[in-house]
Amino acid sequence: MMRMNKLLKYVVASVMCSMALSSCTPHFPESSYDTQTRPDISPDFQNVTVPVNISPTNFYLKGDWEATALKISGEKGETIEVIGDSKNNFVIDVPSWKKLLANNVGGTLSFDVYAKKEGRWLHFEPFNETVSPDSIDRYLTYRLIEPSYMGTGLIGIFQSDLETGETQSIFENKFFHRDPHVRTQKCVNCHTAQRNHPENKMFYFRGPNGGLILTYNGQVKKINTRTKEMFAGTVYPAWHPNLPYIAFSSNVIKQCFSSNDKNKVEPFDFYSDLVLYDIEKNTISPIQNTRLKQETNPNWSPDGKYLYYNVSDSVFTVCNNYRHLLYDIYRIPFNVDSLSWGEPELVYAAAKDKRSATYPRVSPDGKFLAFTGALYGTSTQTNRTADLFIMNLETKEVRNMSEVNSPTESDSYHDWSSESRWLVVSSRRGDGNYSRPYFAHIDEEGKSGKPLPMPHSYPRYDDDLLKNYNVVEFSSAPVVKTYADFLSVIQKDEIKANSGFPENTSVEPDGITGATSPRTR
Amino acid sequence: MVKNETDKTSVFAKINEFSSIATLRLLICMFVLFALLFLGAYNAEYLYKLQNQSLFLKNELFANEIICQTGGLLIYVSRYILQYCYYPLLGAFLIVCGYLLLTKMLIVLSKATTLASKSLCALPVLFVMISQTSLGYALYDNCEISFVISFELGLLISLVLTWIYKRVMRLNTKFGLILAFGASTLLHLAIGVYGPFSLLVLAVGAVRKNVRIAFLDFALFVMALFLGASLTSEIYGDFLSASLFAPFINYYYLRPFLFGLIAVVTVLCMAGGLLNSLLEKKLSTNVSLLLFAVFSFAVCYFASYRNANFRTELKLQHLTETQDWDGVLEEVKSVERPTQGIAAYRILALDHKDLLAKELFNFPVRFEKIDSEYKDIWIGTYYPDYFFYMSQVDLSLMWSMELWTATGRNFSLMKRFLQAALIKGETATAKKYIDLLKQTTFHASWAKDHEQYLSNPHKYVENNKTFLKVARCQPRQNINVTTSGLTEILRSYNNLDSENFQRRLLLGLYENNVDKFLEDLMKARGLYAQLPECMQEVIILYAMKTNRDLTKVFPVSRAVYERVVSFEGAASNFVDKPEEGAVALKKYQGSSLYHLLFGNPTVESL
């Protein structure tokens, strides 16, 4: 009997507790007043197109509210209800979201946002997201770095899983940055993967003890890709889509700071050439080794038969002239059998119109060429005149992708997804200072719409992040090597690349640019 | 009779005990008062700077960034506590509370019973206090500033853990040992080395009782340390060597001192029992009290960092933050051998009080180099402020971002980013920083005050006399620079307004670059009806020394001419004896001639 009483007390207490708890839990509003206004949300997912495999587009409602709620209704069925947390964040349940997307492919999702003020629920004008059947590559790799500086800060390369919204670090220089004895240039940059063998990847670890950290066929190596004929190390990489080759530009990079300008910093090259690294033979050979031209930003055509790149005739010796540095887009045929190069062809002439075209990227289906157009320069991430352009490779028609670009801020550095249906572009449209990735859906005609900001499981991630996304690139396979794998390779001696330069090549001082450059006699 | 004697003894014992408790309380009060004064008053600017040099944001991303490292939770909590040093007395109070708890734990663990041995338990705390206040110029370096709190908190947690282990072990030694080992190893993740350190304290405490157990505890300490560090280095992707002693800063100034401190704590824990019996017999209460007071004072005096220029710079930075230019000029009055940073802050104050031409040279001419292993420290102390208040807002941003990345994110620089964005009218950028600063504990109201200017950034400038000058004097021409000093940058402009041109002339002269000054002066013919006296002095001297007489272009006053002639005559006696000359011709101090002749050539790239 005593036991029964105790048990009864337990049950009553439990019921009362759960009732008390449930009375504290916010409920979805049963009635509300229409505000006839759009909700002020961040990130701005209103009326964007989302890929069918994207993670939940979590967002928060700006302003002070007593409570918030969200109802997502699929055009073809399924509904999700989300109660906002104390900071008005809407974090959508991943399985429910996946189900919703799967059931509404090709349709739209309607988002009804509710907010409670002074005891009254308000209902904002609904907005839509269109679910595209075109899936996006699962992974996005990028570097997180502060906007502008000279020394080496805390830099890391990260990988985001676009299907789950999770982010993981690939490699960071945190240890080297922390230790005052080794706080020299310890940059980490240029992470990229081979298009058709995405398990092969590379990045640089710069500075003393640094090198190209190459993951190839499951092995990690540290390579010194600079041979005695080169005036600088290798910089911007481009993996051949199938073969064991990486084309690099070799650049003497400078940067200047403005004393009173909207563009705070201007990175530019004093000199640049192109080289090819044969991974299996561990050999570096020249591609373009010219005296009065600068070649940079290589990128392969999807079939690997052409290498696209930038060329500038501009030559200058002092910082102040960087605005005269204008680039055209060229391509050069590559003969896989003989490993030989053909004659360069002009693809897009920008300099004659006093403009600069950089970062040529051909879509994997070979139909379009996306590039950055700006008033000047090569590294246009900090250049507010930079916009994304697209060329139809069949008609050669070029147009500014105004539907994707921001009106006043830099839209630069982009990459195509494997299926050619999505473009990622880094843009500083949010606050003018910190670039963020945006995904633009590209249709058969090469047209797009309002781009989708990168979703995160924590909706305020990009608002709170004090770093830039840099060198954003898609990958269909994750990085499997660990931080420890990379660290152990960094601590080992480098493997020196062999020279594939002709014997008569030597390093000579360049009387025009002031740089030391290789010249073929 | 026997009964009476027993009563008497008991009464004396009670009196002794009462006296002992009273003395202990007095001792505690004295210690608290001393520590509060030392931290909250003497080191007030230092504490304020520590919090300003740190960053704590109430958001998930920041919490993840900080916590996901070895000892991350301890660092996170320490950073939170460090914010309270915004009000130095409040910060000092919290720190002193920690001292009391630390002392209490040391007394408990060392089983100190006599007043003498109890007071000795406060000695390690004294060392903690000294190490906390002795960062010096290292605080501008890339060190985790919250170390000053995590050091104290970590030790406290360590000692509490040791106490808990001892309690558990009373019940079951084997179980207790396994529990202690497991907990210490896992805690390495959250509190770093302080987790395993509790096992070391346990080991040294056992030495006198049972050497075998002490060895066992020590072995467990070593194992927990390496196992914990391996675990954390694997999880957080760090070198094992970095994880081992985290969150100890890997810093060249303090390392020996801190390890010495740990040794003191360890010895005390081990020798508590011994101390009781030794000190009880040898020292009376009053003597021990006196000894403690003398020793405390001596330790604080000799071991603390007392660089006067360092302290002055901290004060000047604070005064500049509040734009109290009179305060800056008052503060530098007593400086005898200024650093370049002190000179820079004085220049800012003179410039904003429109006294630059009149008073620039009225300052000691012998400068002192900062004694620091950190070679770029001179930049860290004043460049962001100097460029900002001299209207080079973009270049201030450049230096601020440079320090932000190289030496650590902090409130001070984030506020500078916001100010610069508002002055430049870049409201989207300003909003980002306002939203972030609103997540802070003590800078949130400052950020909210700035929110009103987002819709009208012009008001921000109009409402503040200093900002008005900063905005007005921003150069209209854009030039490209890298790391030049301000004077060189001012020389790079083709067109400068009169205020900036005067800065260029005077700063050139201050850097003893007479040739450049004269070259610039020829471009400034319409700038002055009559040149400032400091410039007149130079052209008179130039006319006397060379064939070129600029006094025909720039009229000079009779009084200045006579002063220069008099100085020239007197100075000719000290051609090869600048040290003697500087003393003998002290009455000319304040003139540009005295500065040119006896000034320290290390003034460069201001």
mmCIF file of C-alpha atoms in Angstrom, chain A residues 60 62 87 146-154 172 174-181 183 255-264 266 319-323 384 429-434 436 458 460-467 482-484 487-488 490-491, chain B residues 55 57-61 65 68-69 141-142 234 236-239 241-242 250-252 255 373-374 392-395 397-399 401-402 404-409 414 417 424 426 428-429 431-433 436 439 474-483 489 493:
data_model
loop_
_atom_site.group_PDB
_atom_site.id
_atom_site.type_symbol
_atom_site.label_atom_id
_atom_site.label_comp_id
_atom_site.label_asym_id
_atom_site.label_seq_id
_atom_site.Cartn_x
_atom_site.Cartn_y
_atom_site.Cartn_z
ATOM 1 C CA TYR A 60 16.479 34.558 -37.871
ATOM 2 C CA LYS A 62 15.439 40.716 -37.006
ATOM 3 C CA LYS A 87 16.872 35.006 -30.153
ATOM 4 C CA GLU A 146 40.613 38.500 -42.300
ATOM 5 C CA PRO A 147 39.823 41.188 -44.889
ATOM 6 C CA SER A 148 43.168 42.925 -45.385
ATOM 7 C CA TYR A 149 46.549 42.842 -43.809
ATOM 8 C CA MET A 150 50.205 42.175 -44.468
ATOM 9 C CA GLY A 151 51.404 39.674 -41.883
ATOM 10 C CA THR A 152 50.027 36.250 -41.180
ATOM 11 C CA GLY A 153 46.919 35.975 -39.100
ATOM 12 C CA LEU A 154 44.993 32.973 -37.960
ATOM 13 C CA GLU A 172 44.700 25.780 -39.741
ATOM 14 C CA LYS A 174 46.778 28.100 -35.271
ATOM 15 C CA PHE A 175 49.755 26.457 -33.622
ATOM 16 C CA PHE A 176 52.252 28.404 -35.700
ATOM 17 C CA HIS A 177 50.337 31.606 -35.190
ATOM 18 C CA ARG A 178 50.249 31.156 -31.424
ATOM 19 C CA ASP A 179 53.926 30.517 -30.922
ATOM 20 C CA PRO A 180 55.862 33.806 -30.913
ATOM 21 C CA HIS A 181 59.042 32.008 -31.954
ATOM 22 C CA ARG A 183 55.164 33.587 -35.928
ATOM 23 C CA GLN A 255 49.806 44.659 -52.217
ATOM 24 C CA CYS A 256 49.177 48.315 -51.653
ATOM 25 C CA PHE A 257 46.867 50.029 -49.209
ATOM 26 C CA SER A 258 44.816 53.057 -50.138
ATOM 27 C CA SER A 259 44.982 56.190 -48.047
ATOM 28 C CA ASN A 260 41.484 57.297 -48.984
ATOM 29 C CA ASP A 261 39.475 55.031 -51.231
ATOM 30 C CA LYS A 262 36.559 52.646 -51.123
ATOM 31 C CA ASN A 263 38.892 49.788 -52.015
ATOM 32 C CA LYS A 264 41.093 49.511 -48.976
ATOM 33 C CA GLU A 266 44.948 46.252 -53.792
ATOM 34 C CA CYS A 319 52.471 50.527 -56.823
ATOM 35 C CA ASN A 320 50.488 53.529 -58.025
ATOM 36 C CA ASN A 321 50.153 52.136 -61.544
ATOM 37 C CA TYR A 322 48.120 49.088 -60.606
ATOM 38 C CA ARG A 323 44.970 50.594 -62.087
ATOM 39 C CA ARG A 384 34.228 46.959 -55.511
ATOM 40 C CA ARG A 429 27.281 42.490 -50.486
ATOM 41 C CA GLY A 430 26.399 41.906 -46.833
ATOM 42 C CA ASP A 431 28.513 44.500 -45.100
ATOM 43 C CA GLY A 432 31.018 45.652 -47.702
ATOM 44 C CA ASN A 433 33.932 44.164 -45.842
ATOM 45 C CA TYR A 434 33.483 40.421 -45.342
ATOM 46 C CA ARG A 436 30.323 35.358 -48.126
ATOM 47 C CA TYR A 458 23.460 28.199 -36.715
ATOM 48 C CA ARG A 460 23.740 33.788 -37.279
ATOM 49 C CA TYR A 461 26.995 32.101 -38.284
ATOM 50 C CA ASP A 462 27.897 34.503 -41.075
ATOM 51 C CA ASP A 463 26.699 37.561 -39.143
ATOM 52 C CA ASP A 464 28.957 36.678 -36.230
ATOM 53 C CA LEU A 465 31.896 35.486 -38.300
ATOM 54 C CA LEU A 466 34.743 37.996 -38.440
ATOM 55 C CA LYS A 467 36.453 36.472 -41.456
ATOM 56 C CA THR A 482 43.282 14.505 -41.004
ATOM 57 C CA TYR A 483 44.961 17.487 -39.465
ATOM 58 C CA ALA A 484 47.509 15.104 -37.980
ATOM 59 C CA LEU A 487 51.037 18.130 -39.629
ATOM 60 C CA SER A 488 53.265 15.086 -39.843
ATOM 61 C CA ILE A 490 54.785 19.491 -42.700
ATOM 62 C CA GLN A 491 57.306 18.434 -40.109
ATOM 63 C CA LEU B 55 37.433 39.932 -26.644
ATOM 64 C CA LEU B 57 31.200 37.887 -27.497
ATOM 65 C CA LYS B 58 27.987 36.258 -26.403
ATOM 66 C CA ASN B 59 27.402 34.101 -29.417
ATOM 67 C CA GLU B 60 27.590 30.451 -30.317
ATOM 68 C CA LEU B 61 30.322 30.857 -32.904
ATOM 69 C CA GLU B 65 35.965 29.009 -31.338
ATOM 70 C CA CYS B 68 37.308 24.060 -28.967
ATOM 71 C CA GLN B 69 40.946 24.146 -27.903
ATOM 72 C CA ASP B 141 51.915 40.493 -28.287
ATOM 73 C CA ASN B 142 49.937 37.580 -29.480
ATOM 74 C CA GLU B 234 43.783 14.575 -31.542
ATOM 75 C CA TYR B 236 41.511 19.797 -31.591
ATOM 76 C CA GLY B 237 44.194 19.064 -34.163
ATOM 77 C CA ASP B 238 47.167 20.529 -32.370
ATOM 78 C CA PHE B 239 50.743 19.561 -31.659
ATOM 79 C CA SER B 241 53.725 19.774 -27.243
ATOM 80 C CA ALA B 242 51.220 22.630 -27.476
ATOM 81 C CA ASN B 250 53.925 29.676 -24.529
ATOM 82 C CA TYR B 251 55.566 32.909 -23.662
ATOM 83 C CA TYR B 252 59.196 33.658 -23.259
ATOM 84 C CA ARG B 255 57.519 30.717 -18.339
ATOM 85 C CA GLU B 373 61.760 40.920 -27.012
ATOM 86 C CA TYR B 374 58.826 41.660 -29.261
ATOM 87 C CA GLN B 392 44.528 58.932 -41.996
ATOM 88 C CA VAL B 393 41.467 56.804 -41.281
ATOM 89 C CA ASP B 394 42.101 54.157 -43.952
ATOM 90 C CA LEU B 395 45.670 53.699 -42.805
ATOM 91 C CA LEU B 397 42.209 50.691 -40.412
ATOM 92 C CA MET B 398 45.143 49.021 -42.121
ATOM 93 C CA TRP B 399 47.212 49.027 -38.924
ATOM 94 C CA MET B 401 43.550 45.033 -39.003
ATOM 95 C CA GLU B 402 47.236 44.204 -38.963
ATOM 96 C CA TRP B 404 43.887 42.400 -35.069
ATOM 97 C CA THR B 405 45.286 39.504 -37.072
ATOM 98 C CA ALA B 406 48.829 39.455 -35.765
ATOM 99 C CA THR B 407 48.341 40.116 -32.077
ATOM 100 C CA GLY B 408 44.777 39.147 -31.371
ATOM 101 C CA ARG B 409 41.214 40.371 -31.705
ATOM 102 C CA MET B 414 36.692 46.490 -32.907
ATOM 103 C CA PHE B 417 36.725 49.584 -36.882
ATOM 104 C CA LYS B 424 33.922 56.967 -43.759
ATOM 105 C CA GLU B 426 30.309 52.918 -44.526
ATOM 106 C CA ALA B 428 26.805 48.469 -43.526
ATOM 107 C CA THR B 429 30.251 47.746 -42.143
ATOM 108 C CA LYS B 431 26.350 47.894 -38.433
ATOM 109 C CA LYS B 432 28.261 44.622 -38.433
ATOM 110 C CA TYR B 433 30.533 45.864 -35.652
ATOM 111 C CA LEU B 436 28.827 42.332 -32.489
ATOM 112 C CA GLN B 439 26.849 41.140 -27.646
ATOM 113 C CA GLN B 474 41.096 63.426 -44.347
ATOM 114 C CA PRO B 475 43.195 63.808 -47.485
ATOM 115 C CA ARG B 476 41.137 64.157 -50.634
ATOM 116 C CA GLN B 477 43.836 62.602 -52.761
ATOM 117 C CA ASN B 478 44.262 58.839 -52.646
ATOM 118 C CA ILE B 479 47.783 57.502 -52.538
ATOM 119 C CA ASN B 480 49.017 53.928 -52.223
ATOM 120 C CA VAL B 481 51.224 53.014 -49.355
ATOM 121 C CA THR B 482 52.540 50.021 -47.498
ATOM 122 C CA THR B 483 54.264 50.503 -44.167
ATOM 123 C CA ILE B 489 53.033 59.481 -46.094
ATOM 124 C CA TYR B 493 50.640 63.847 -51.303
#
